[in-house]
mmCIF file of C-alpha atoms in Angstrom:
data_model
loop_
_atom_site.group_PDB
_atom_site.id
_atom_site.type_symbol
_atom_site.label_atom_id
_atom_site.label_comp_id
_atom_site.label_asym_id
_atom_site.label_seq_id
_atom_site.Cartn_x
_atom_site.Cartn_y
_atom_site.Cartn_z
ATOM 1 C CA MET A 1 6.229 -14.077 -14.918
ATOM 2 C CA ILE A 2 6.311 -10.824 -15.674
ATOM 3 C CA HIS A 3 9.625 -9.290 -16.665
ATOM 4 C CA ALA A 4 10.619 -5.752 -17.192
ATOM 5 C CA ARG A 5 13.560 -4.170 -18.295
ATOM 6 C CA GLY A 6 14.511 -0.211 -18.732
ATOM 7 C CA LEU A 7 10.667 0.106 -19.123
ATOM 8 C CA THR A 8 10.135 3.814 -19.924
ATOM 9 C CA LYS A 9 7.243 6.124 -20.946
ATOM 10 C CA HIS A 10 6.567 9.427 -21.596
ATOM 11 C CA TYR A 11 3.399 11.534 -21.953
ATOM 12 C CA GLY A 12 5.110 14.993 -23.444
ATOM 13 C CA PRO A 13 7.289 16.370 -21.095
ATOM 14 C CA LYS A 14 6.010 13.870 -18.541
ATOM 15 C CA VAL A 15 7.766 10.992 -17.677
ATOM 16 C CA ALA A 16 5.245 8.245 -16.113
ATOM 17 C CA VAL A 17 7.533 5.499 -15.969
ATOM 18 C CA ASP A 18 11.253 5.771 -15.789
ATOM 19 C CA HIS A 19 13.823 2.990 -16.764
ATOM 20 C CA ALA A 20 11.473 0.683 -14.445
ATOM 21 C CA ASP A 21 13.280 -2.948 -13.943
ATOM 22 C CA PHE A 22 11.654 -5.613 -12.084
ATOM 23 C CA THR A 23 10.131 -9.369 -12.150
ATOM 24 C CA VAL A 24 6.810 -10.684 -10.811
ATOM 25 C CA ARG A 25 7.138 -14.260 -10.232
ATOM 26 C CA PRO A 26 4.992 -17.110 -9.948
ATOM 27 C CA GLY A 27 3.620 -18.509 -6.476
ATOM 28 C CA ARG A 28 3.403 -15.599 -4.825
ATOM 29 C CA VAL A 29 1.008 -12.276 -4.673
ATOM 30 C CA THR A 30 3.299 -9.377 -5.658
ATOM 31 C CA GLY A 31 1.914 -6.207 -4.319
ATOM 32 C CA PHE A 32 2.752 -2.988 -6.659
ATOM 33 C CA LEU A 33 2.530 0.074 -4.106
ATOM 34 C CA GLY A 34 3.138 3.807 -5.073
ATOM 35 C CA PRO A 35 1.404 7.330 -4.511
ATOM 36 C CA ASN A 36 -0.701 8.713 -6.485
ATOM 37 C CA GLY A 37 0.723 9.547 -10.155
ATOM 38 C CA ALA A 38 3.887 7.417 -9.241
ATOM 39 C CA GLY A 39 3.188 5.199 -12.366
ATOM 40 C CA LYS A 40 1.655 2.011 -11.348
ATOM 41 C CA SER A 41 -1.521 2.054 -13.773
ATOM 42 C CA THR A 42 0.427 3.365 -16.732
ATOM 43 C CA THR A 43 3.234 0.378 -16.012
ATOM 44 C CA MET A 44 0.088 -2.245 -15.927
ATOM 45 C CA ARG A 45 -0.974 -0.533 -19.316
ATOM 46 C CA LEU A 46 2.443 -1.062 -20.832
ATOM 47 C CA ILE A 47 2.304 -5.100 -19.745
ATOM 48 C CA LEU A 48 -1.148 -5.183 -21.289
ATOM 49 C CA GLY A 49 -0.067 -3.247 -24.666
ATOM 50 C CA LEU A 50 -2.422 -0.844 -23.917
ATOM 51 C CA ASP A 51 0.202 1.959 -24.212
ATOM 52 C CA HIS A 52 3.445 1.626 -25.835
ATOM 53 C CA ALA A 53 7.053 2.166 -24.199
ATOM 54 C CA ASN A 54 9.332 4.619 -25.327
ATOM 55 C CA GLU A 55 12.315 2.459 -24.211
ATOM 56 C CA GLY A 56 12.822 -0.448 -22.659
ATOM 57 C CA ASP A 57 10.567 -3.868 -22.835
ATOM 58 C CA VAL A 58 8.200 -5.513 -20.506
ATOM 59 C CA THR A 59 7.159 -9.418 -21.433
ATOM 60 C CA VAL A 60 4.770 -11.954 -20.036
ATOM 61 C CA ASN A 61 5.995 -15.569 -20.076
ATOM 62 C CA GLY A 62 8.858 -14.368 -22.181
ATOM 63 C CA LYS A 63 6.363 -12.614 -25.025
ATOM 64 C CA HIS A 64 4.638 -9.451 -25.631
ATOM 65 C CA TYR A 65 1.496 -9.216 -24.864
ATOM 66 C CA ARG A 66 0.315 -8.782 -28.404
ATOM 67 C CA GLN A 67 2.131 -12.155 -29.429
ATOM 68 C CA LEU A 68 -0.317 -13.952 -27.351
ATOM 69 C CA GLY A 69 -2.710 -16.106 -29.286
ATOM 70 C CA ALA A 70 -5.476 -16.138 -27.166
ATOM 71 C CA PRO A 71 -4.618 -13.604 -24.024
ATOM 72 C CA LEU A 72 -7.421 -14.034 -21.420
ATOM 73 C CA CYS A 73 -6.019 -17.658 -21.565
ATOM 74 C CA GLU A 74 -2.749 -16.546 -20.534
ATOM 75 C CA VAL A 75 -3.132 -13.300 -18.770
ATOM 76 C CA GLY A 76 -6.271 -12.037 -16.916
ATOM 77 C CA ALA A 77 -6.241 -8.245 -15.864
ATOM 78 C CA LEU A 78 -8.699 -6.189 -14.230
ATOM 79 C CA LEU A 79 -7.924 -2.195 -14.660
ATOM 80 C CA GLU A 80 -11.248 -0.602 -14.800
ATOM 81 C CA ALA A 81 -14.344 -2.450 -13.686
ATOM 82 C CA LYS A 82 -16.617 -0.165 -15.143
ATOM 83 C CA ALA A 83 -15.388 -1.016 -18.787
ATOM 84 C CA VAL A 84 -18.738 -2.589 -19.935
ATOM 85 C CA HIS A 85 -21.192 -1.906 -22.050
ATOM 86 C CA GLY A 86 -24.379 -0.720 -19.554
ATOM 87 C CA GLY A 87 -27.196 -2.441 -21.552
ATOM 88 C CA ARG A 88 -25.476 -5.393 -21.884
ATOM 89 C CA SER A 89 -25.910 -8.379 -18.868
ATOM 90 C CA ALA A 90 -23.058 -9.761 -16.946
ATOM 91 C CA TYR A 91 -23.786 -13.021 -18.567
ATOM 92 C CA ASN A 92 -23.447 -11.745 -22.306
ATOM 93 C CA HIS A 93 -20.314 -9.419 -21.704
ATOM 94 C CA LEU A 94 -18.654 -12.606 -20.378
ATOM 95 C CA LEU A 95 -19.883 -14.566 -23.141
ATOM 96 C CA CYS A 96 -18.698 -12.159 -25.588
ATOM 97 C CA LEU A 97 -15.006 -12.161 -23.843
ATOM 98 C CA ALA A 98 -15.231 -15.942 -24.143
ATOM 99 C CA LYS A 99 -15.852 -16.130 -27.586
ATOM 100 C CA SER A 100 -13.361 -13.878 -28.687
ATOM 101 C CA ASN A 101 -10.567 -16.198 -27.147
ATOM 102 C CA GLY A 102 -12.278 -19.695 -27.795
ATOM 103 C CA ILE A 103 -12.871 -20.328 -24.345
ATOM 104 C CA PRO A 104 -16.227 -22.564 -23.622
ATOM 105 C CA ARG A 105 -19.469 -21.195 -22.785
ATOM 106 C CA ARG A 106 -19.600 -23.079 -19.440
ATOM 107 C CA ARG A 107 -16.597 -21.361 -18.057
ATOM 108 C CA VAL A 108 -18.827 -18.119 -18.126
ATOM 109 C CA ASP A 109 -21.076 -19.730 -15.576
ATOM 110 C CA GLU A 110 -18.291 -20.962 -13.401
ATOM 111 C CA VAL A 111 -16.855 -17.468 -12.947
ATOM 112 C CA LEU A 112 -20.198 -15.998 -12.505
ATOM 113 C CA GLY A 113 -20.841 -18.752 -9.351
ATOM 114 C CA LEU A 114 -17.274 -18.049 -8.350
ATOM 115 C CA VAL A 115 -17.482 -14.237 -7.689
ATOM 116 C CA GLY A 116 -21.157 -14.378 -6.640
ATOM 117 C CA LEU A 117 -23.112 -12.969 -9.579
ATOM 118 C CA GLU A 118 -24.858 -15.902 -10.586
ATOM 119 C CA LYS A 119 -28.348 -14.215 -9.295
ATOM 120 C CA VAL A 120 -27.619 -11.116 -11.275
ATOM 121 C CA ALA A 121 -26.317 -12.739 -14.240
ATOM 122 C CA LYS A 122 -29.094 -11.688 -16.565
ATOM 123 C CA LYS A 123 -29.521 -8.421 -15.547
ATOM 124 C CA PRO A 124 -28.291 -4.999 -17.048
ATOM 125 C CA SER A 125 -24.703 -4.233 -15.786
ATOM 126 C CA ARG A 126 -25.866 -0.494 -15.699
ATOM 127 C CA GLY A 127 -27.489 -1.245 -12.477
ATOM 128 C CA PHE A 128 -24.587 -2.758 -10.805
ATOM 129 C CA SER A 129 -23.189 -1.170 -7.674
ATOM 130 C CA LEU A 130 -19.698 -0.719 -7.332
ATOM 131 C CA GLY A 131 -18.771 -3.596 -5.933
ATOM 132 C CA MET A 132 -21.104 -6.002 -8.319
ATOM 133 C CA GLY A 133 -19.013 -3.989 -11.001
ATOM 134 C CA GLN A 134 -15.781 -4.863 -9.417
ATOM 135 C CA ARG A 135 -16.586 -8.874 -8.960
ATOM 136 C CA LEU A 136 -17.712 -8.817 -12.858
ATOM 137 C CA GLY A 137 -14.482 -7.349 -13.802
ATOM 138 C CA ILE A 138 -12.865 -10.128 -11.787
ATOM 139 C CA ALA A 139 -14.871 -12.420 -13.341
ATOM 140 C CA GLY A 140 -13.628 -10.902 -16.807
ATOM 141 C CA ALA A 141 -9.927 -11.655 -15.389
ATOM 142 C CA LEU A 142 -10.657 -15.100 -14.381
ATOM 143 C CA LEU A 143 -12.425 -16.236 -17.624
ATOM 144 C CA GLY A 144 -9.832 -17.830 -19.376
ATOM 145 C CA ASP A 145 -8.083 -19.625 -16.489
ATOM 146 C CA PRO A 146 -4.698 -17.911 -16.925
ATOM 147 C CA GLY A 147 -1.595 -18.353 -15.187
ATOM 148 C CA VAL A 148 -1.037 -14.450 -15.076
ATOM 149 C CA LEU A 149 -3.579 -12.071 -13.242
ATOM 150 C CA MET A 150 -3.042 -8.656 -12.971
ATOM 151 C CA PHE A 151 -5.691 -6.423 -10.243
ATOM 152 C CA ASP A 152 -5.589 -2.509 -9.924
ATOM 153 C CA GLU A 153 -7.660 -2.062 -7.109
ATOM 154 C CA PRO A 154 -9.184 -4.937 -6.739
ATOM 155 C CA VAL A 155 -11.130 -4.488 -3.557
ATOM 156 C CA ASN A 156 -12.285 -0.920 -4.369
ATOM 157 C CA GLY A 157 -16.105 -0.942 -3.773
ATOM 158 C CA LEU A 158 -16.370 -4.220 -2.037
ATOM 159 C CA ASP A 159 -17.539 -4.803 1.543
ATOM 160 C CA PRO A 160 -15.820 -6.519 4.379
ATOM 161 C CA GLU A 161 -16.962 -9.989 2.922
ATOM 162 C CA GLY A 162 -15.973 -9.351 -0.175
ATOM 163 C CA ILE A 163 -12.521 -7.871 0.804
ATOM 164 C CA LEU A 164 -12.084 -11.172 2.453
ATOM 165 C CA TRP A 165 -13.007 -13.203 -0.452
ATOM 166 C CA ILE A 166 -10.697 -11.503 -3.074
ATOM 167 C CA ARG A 167 -7.848 -11.537 -0.177
ATOM 168 C CA ASN A 168 -8.094 -15.358 0.101
ATOM 169 C CA LEU A 169 -8.710 -15.870 -3.503
ATOM 170 C CA MET A 170 -5.263 -14.303 -4.678
ATOM 171 C CA LYS A 171 -3.779 -16.347 -1.946
ATOM 172 C CA LYS A 172 -5.175 -19.640 -3.367
ATOM 173 C CA LEU A 173 -4.174 -18.698 -7.214
ATOM 174 C CA ALA A 174 -0.418 -17.908 -5.850
ATOM 175 C CA ALA A 175 -0.261 -21.296 -4.029
ATOM 176 C CA GLU A 176 -1.305 -23.076 -7.234
ATOM 177 C CA GLY A 177 1.664 -21.416 -8.921
ATOM 178 C CA ARG A 178 0.210 -18.483 -10.762
ATOM 179 C CA THR A 179 1.681 -14.759 -11.298
ATOM 180 C CA ILE A 180 -0.465 -12.305 -9.245
ATOM 181 C CA PHE A 181 0.513 -8.793 -9.753
ATOM 182 C CA VAL A 182 -1.731 -6.578 -7.669
ATOM 183 C CA SER A 183 -2.074 -2.821 -7.093
ATOM 184 C CA SER A 184 -3.430 -1.116 -4.057
ATOM 185 C CA HIS A 185 -3.658 2.171 -2.052
ATOM 186 C CA LEU A 186 -4.361 0.019 1.211
ATOM 187 C CA MET A 187 -1.501 -0.332 3.106
ATOM 188 C CA SER A 188 -3.446 -2.660 5.846
ATOM 189 C CA GLU A 189 -4.627 -5.057 3.156
ATOM 190 C CA MET A 190 -1.241 -5.254 1.229
ATOM 191 C CA ALA A 191 0.242 -6.020 4.710
ATOM 192 C CA LEU A 192 -2.087 -9.232 5.119
ATOM 193 C CA THR A 193 -2.396 -10.047 1.021
ATOM 194 C CA ALA A 194 1.423 -9.736 -0.375
ATOM 195 C CA ASP A 195 4.128 -11.899 -0.327
ATOM 196 C CA HIS A 196 6.416 -9.435 -2.106
ATOM 197 C CA LEU A 197 6.671 -6.009 -3.264
ATOM 198 C CA VAL A 198 7.267 -3.720 -5.770
ATOM 199 C CA VAL A 199 7.359 -0.113 -4.831
ATOM 200 C CA ILE A 200 7.266 2.799 -7.537
ATOM 201 C CA GLY A 201 7.812 6.545 -6.757
ATOM 202 C CA ARG A 202 7.817 9.246 -9.788
ATOM 203 C CA GLY A 203 8.098 6.566 -12.289
ATOM 204 C CA ARG A 204 11.134 5.223 -10.859
ATOM 205 C CA ILE A 205 11.082 1.655 -9.180
ATOM 206 C CA LEU A 206 12.196 2.461 -5.216
ATOM 207 C CA ALA A 207 12.256 -0.916 -3.861
ATOM 208 C CA GLU A 208 11.924 -4.674 -4.938
ATOM 209 C CA THR A 209 11.920 -7.312 -2.334
ATOM 210 C CA SER A 210 9.632 -9.213 0.015
ATOM 211 C CA THR A 211 7.278 -7.516 2.409
ATOM 212 C CA ARG A 212 8.985 -8.339 5.800
ATOM 213 C CA GLU A 213 12.448 -6.949 4.671
ATOM 214 C CA PHE A 214 10.725 -4.035 3.165
ATOM 215 C CA ILE A 215 9.009 -3.409 6.546
ATOM 216 C CA ALA A 216 12.352 -4.145 8.468
ATOM 217 C CA ALA A 217 14.432 -1.876 6.146
ATOM 218 C CA ASN A 218 11.989 1.029 6.247
ATOM 219 C CA ALA A 219 10.305 1.240 9.533
ATOM 220 C CA THR A 220 11.393 0.777 13.198
ATOM 221 C CA SER A 221 9.611 -0.295 16.434
ATOM 222 C CA HIS A 222 8.851 1.843 19.272
ATOM 223 C CA VAL A 223 7.145 2.473 22.634
ATOM 224 C CA LYS A 224 4.388 4.772 22.940
ATOM 225 C CA VAL A 225 4.342 6.585 25.936
ATOM 226 C CA ARG A 226 1.625 9.139 27.800
ATOM 227 C CA SER A 227 2.020 10.974 30.845
ATOM 228 C CA PRO A 228 0.858 13.972 32.764
ATOM 229 C CA GLN A 229 4.530 14.720 33.321
ATOM 230 C CA LEU A 230 5.172 14.634 29.513
ATOM 231 C CA GLY A 231 8.055 17.220 29.638
ATOM 232 C CA GLU A 232 10.119 15.820 32.246
ATOM 233 C CA LEU A 233 9.907 12.449 31.006
ATOM 234 C CA GLY A 234 10.755 13.476 27.540
ATOM 235 C CA SER A 235 14.023 15.101 28.827
ATOM 236 C CA LEU A 236 14.893 12.295 31.132
ATOM 237 C CA LEU A 237 14.549 9.507 28.640
ATOM 238 C CA SER A 238 16.537 11.862 26.207
ATOM 239 C CA ARG A 239 19.149 12.092 29.012
ATOM 240 C CA HIS A 240 19.441 8.143 29.289
ATOM 241 C CA GLY A 241 20.651 7.979 25.114
ATOM 242 C CA TRP A 242 17.097 6.995 23.910
ATOM 243 C CA ARG A 243 15.608 9.155 20.908
ATOM 244 C CA VAL A 244 12.161 10.482 21.831
ATOM 245 C CA GLU A 245 9.615 12.301 19.524
ATOM 246 C CA LEU A 246 6.542 14.227 20.669
ATOM 247 C CA GLU A 247 3.517 13.023 18.853
ATOM 248 C CA GLY A 248 0.275 15.221 17.883
ATOM 249 C CA ASP A 249 -1.674 13.726 20.414
ATOM 250 C CA GLN A 250 0.445 14.460 23.500
ATOM 251 C CA SER A 251 2.463 11.445 23.605
ATOM 252 C CA LEU A 252 5.726 10.407 23.272
ATOM 253 C CA ARG A 253 7.424 7.871 20.643
ATOM 254 C CA VAL A 254 10.664 6.255 22.265
ATOM 255 C CA PHE A 255 13.110 4.561 20.176
ATOM 256 C CA GLY A 256 15.387 2.061 21.473
ATOM 257 C CA ALA A 257 13.976 1.168 24.512
ATOM 258 C CA ARG A 258 12.186 -1.517 26.176
ATOM 259 C CA THR A 259 8.668 -0.991 27.865
ATOM 260 C CA ALA A 260 10.291 -2.561 31.225
ATOM 261 C CA GLU A 261 12.982 -0.102 30.905
ATOM 262 C CA ILE A 262 11.012 3.081 30.354
ATOM 263 C CA GLY A 263 8.761 2.011 33.105
ATOM 264 C CA ASP A 264 11.677 1.186 35.715
ATOM 265 C CA THR A 265 13.202 4.874 34.835
ATOM 266 C CA ALA A 266 10.032 6.808 35.299
ATOM 267 C CA ALA A 267 9.265 4.895 38.702
ATOM 268 C CA ASP A 268 12.836 5.343 39.743
ATOM 269 C CA HIS A 269 12.254 9.209 39.291
ATOM 270 C CA GLY A 270 8.749 9.295 40.808
ATOM 271 C CA LEU A 271 6.911 9.866 37.111
ATOM 272 C CA ARG A 272 3.395 8.702 36.513
ATOM 273 C CA LEU A 273 2.655 6.816 33.237
ATOM 274 C CA HIS A 274 -0.896 6.665 31.980
ATOM 275 C CA GLU A 275 0.148 4.465 28.867
ATOM 276 C CA LEU A 276 3.438 2.085 27.925
ATOM 277 C CA SER A 277 2.776 0.388 24.920
ATOM 278 C CA PRO A 278 4.909 -1.375 22.241
ATOM 279 C CA VAL A 279 4.413 -0.245 18.808
ATOM 280 C CA GLN A 280 5.284 -2.808 15.970
ATOM 281 C CA PRO A 281 6.708 -1.291 12.617
ATOM 282 C CA SER A 282 3.536 -1.290 9.855
ATOM 283 C CA LEU A 283 3.674 -1.546 5.979
ATOM 284 C CA GLU A 284 1.921 1.955 5.971
ATOM 285 C CA GLU A 285 4.672 3.401 7.857
ATOM 286 C CA ALA A 286 7.644 1.900 5.779
ATOM 287 C CA PHE A 287 5.659 2.837 2.745
ATOM 288 C CA MET A 288 5.339 6.547 3.884
ATOM 289 C CA ARG A 289 9.411 7.076 4.816
ATOM 290 C CA LEU A 290 10.480 5.335 1.423
ATOM 291 C CA THR A 291 8.026 7.294 -0.681
ATOM 292 C CA GLY A 292 7.476 10.828 1.126
ATOM 293 C CA ASP A 293 9.798 12.493 -1.404
ATOM 294 C CA ALA A 294 7.704 10.990 -4.381
ATOM 295 C CA VAL A 295 4.489 12.361 -3.351
ATOM 296 C CA GLU A 296 2.936 14.966 -5.715
ATOM 297 C CA TYR A 297 -0.045 16.052 -3.874
ATOM 298 C CA HIS A 298 -0.167 17.078 -0.010
ATOM 299 C CA ALA A 299 -3.133 18.058 1.475
ATOM 300 C CA GLY A 300 -3.531 20.154 4.398
ATOM 301 C CA ILE A 301 -5.674 18.796 7.405
ATOM 302 C CA PRO A 302 -8.110 21.703 8.613
ATOM 303 C CA GLY A 303 -7.961 22.733 11.944
ATOM 304 C CA ASN A 304 -5.129 20.386 12.624
ATOM 305 C CA GLY A 305 -3.347 23.316 14.439
ATOM 306 C CA THR A 306 0.042 22.492 12.418
ATOM 307 C CA GLY A 307 -0.226 25.400 10.222
ATOM 308 C CA THR A 308 0.107 22.977 7.113
ATOM 309 C CA ALA A 309 -1.430 24.375 4.176
ATOM 310 C CA ALA A 310 -2.689 22.325 1.066
ATOM 311 C CA GLY A 311 0.305 21.407 -1.222
ATOM 312 C CA GLU A 312 2.740 21.673 1.920
ATOM 313 C CA ARG A 313 4.620 18.719 3.677
ATOM 314 C CA PRO A 314 4.319 18.820 7.497
ATOM 315 C CA GLU A 315 7.504 18.536 9.442
ATOM 316 C CA ALA A 316 8.547 15.357 11.261
ATOM 317 C CA PRO A 317 7.857 15.001 14.827
ATOM 318 C CA ALA A 318 10.367 17.298 16.555
ATOM 319 C CA ALA A 319 12.836 15.117 19.033
ATOM 320 C CA VAL A 320 12.330 15.561 22.619
ATOM 321 C CA GLY A 321 15.733 16.590 24.262
ATOM 322 C CA PRO A 322 17.370 19.583 26.265
ATOM 323 C CA PRO A 323 17.030 22.510 23.893
ATOM 324 C CA PRO A 324 19.898 25.210 23.379
ATOM 325 C CA PRO A 325 20.480 27.476 26.634
ATOM 326 C CA GLY A 326 17.826 30.130 26.915
ATOM 327 C CA SER A 327 15.325 28.199 24.680
ATOM 328 C CA ARG A 328 11.638 28.048 25.605
ATOM 329 C CA PRO A 329 9.764 24.527 25.736
ATOM 330 C CA PRO A 330 7.292 23.533 22.886
ATOM 331 C CA GLU A 331 3.596 24.291 23.778
ATOM 332 C CA GLY A 332 2.239 21.309 25.666
ATOM 333 C CA MET A 333 6.001 20.484 27.053
ATOM 334 C CA PRO A 334 6.410 21.680 30.790
ATOM 335 C CA SER A 335 9.512 23.292 31.755
ATOM 336 C CA GLU A 336 11.951 21.763 34.124
ATOM 337 C CA SER A 337 14.612 23.419 36.195
ATOM 338 C CA ARG A 338 18.037 21.993 36.911
ATOM 339 C CA ASP A 339 16.873 20.421 39.853
ATOM 340 C CA GLY A 340 14.182 18.582 38.072
ATOM 341 C CA GLN A 341 11.401 20.795 39.678
ATOM 342 C CA ARG A 342 8.705 22.279 37.127
ATOM 343 C CA GLY A 343 9.378 25.648 36.512
ATOM 344 C CA GLY A 344 12.327 28.086 35.353
ATOM 345 C CA ASP A 345 13.979 27.599 31.837
ATOM 346 C CA TRP A 346 13.639 24.192 30.068
ATOM 347 C CA SER A 347 17.606 23.895 30.307
#
């Protein structure tokens, strides 16, 4: 188990980790999520004693990392896969680690086979691809058969087969009762892998909860609607009391309504539909909503027509509904007169 209380780290005036409290428990995969610069890597370095906290404390199974007699047998970590001497073979790299922690030589062959590097075990690591280097780093983490494992972006450089392999490996290790703490930017992968989440932004812990509860609390389901009569439809659905947002791809997001209700309402008013599909809440949506204010760097998308420059945050989709009197509809939204016919003021 990993236990942090009031964990704080400053780099000059920069606060990298700000009084972080969280617990990573055994028997489940805990995802560590946050935007770039949120403090994920610094937190992992503090756990491993690679950096020293200015305030607070963090322990592994009740001890500080520096107090562990054979650390690789208690904590396995992948923080930087390329932290290997390029002239050393994969086998010799792992053998050096094994000897330093009293791990039997046979374990080197076992982990090389486990990560699929047995055929290149005697080749210099400088010739390894990014994915091969990642597998070697994972082998190093597994070398001491530890009860606590920490992975920072473990799928980086892996092909689809490798991603599936590491996902299943982490689940298997957690099922054995081990503590698994994994940082990743891939929301789709975390949704498939993590049972529990710790979310950090600007050094502060924003959430610590199950993945299911996190999505339910920070994202909502909606219905995606496409129609050649988007303006009339948007106004109509708004008048029924449903929240409607205009999407950039000229579709609507409708909240609080079922697909059958939207379809029946459109049919009753003679409006055509080209798409009517329910959209379930996702981890990505929940993450973006919770951490939007914690993102330090926002890039514009060239040619996206939004006018959003690099460093600016795009505005949320506009709600669709009757505008103030005398106003004009947004581009792509046809106007509607009081009798429901196109043309005239959008009022």
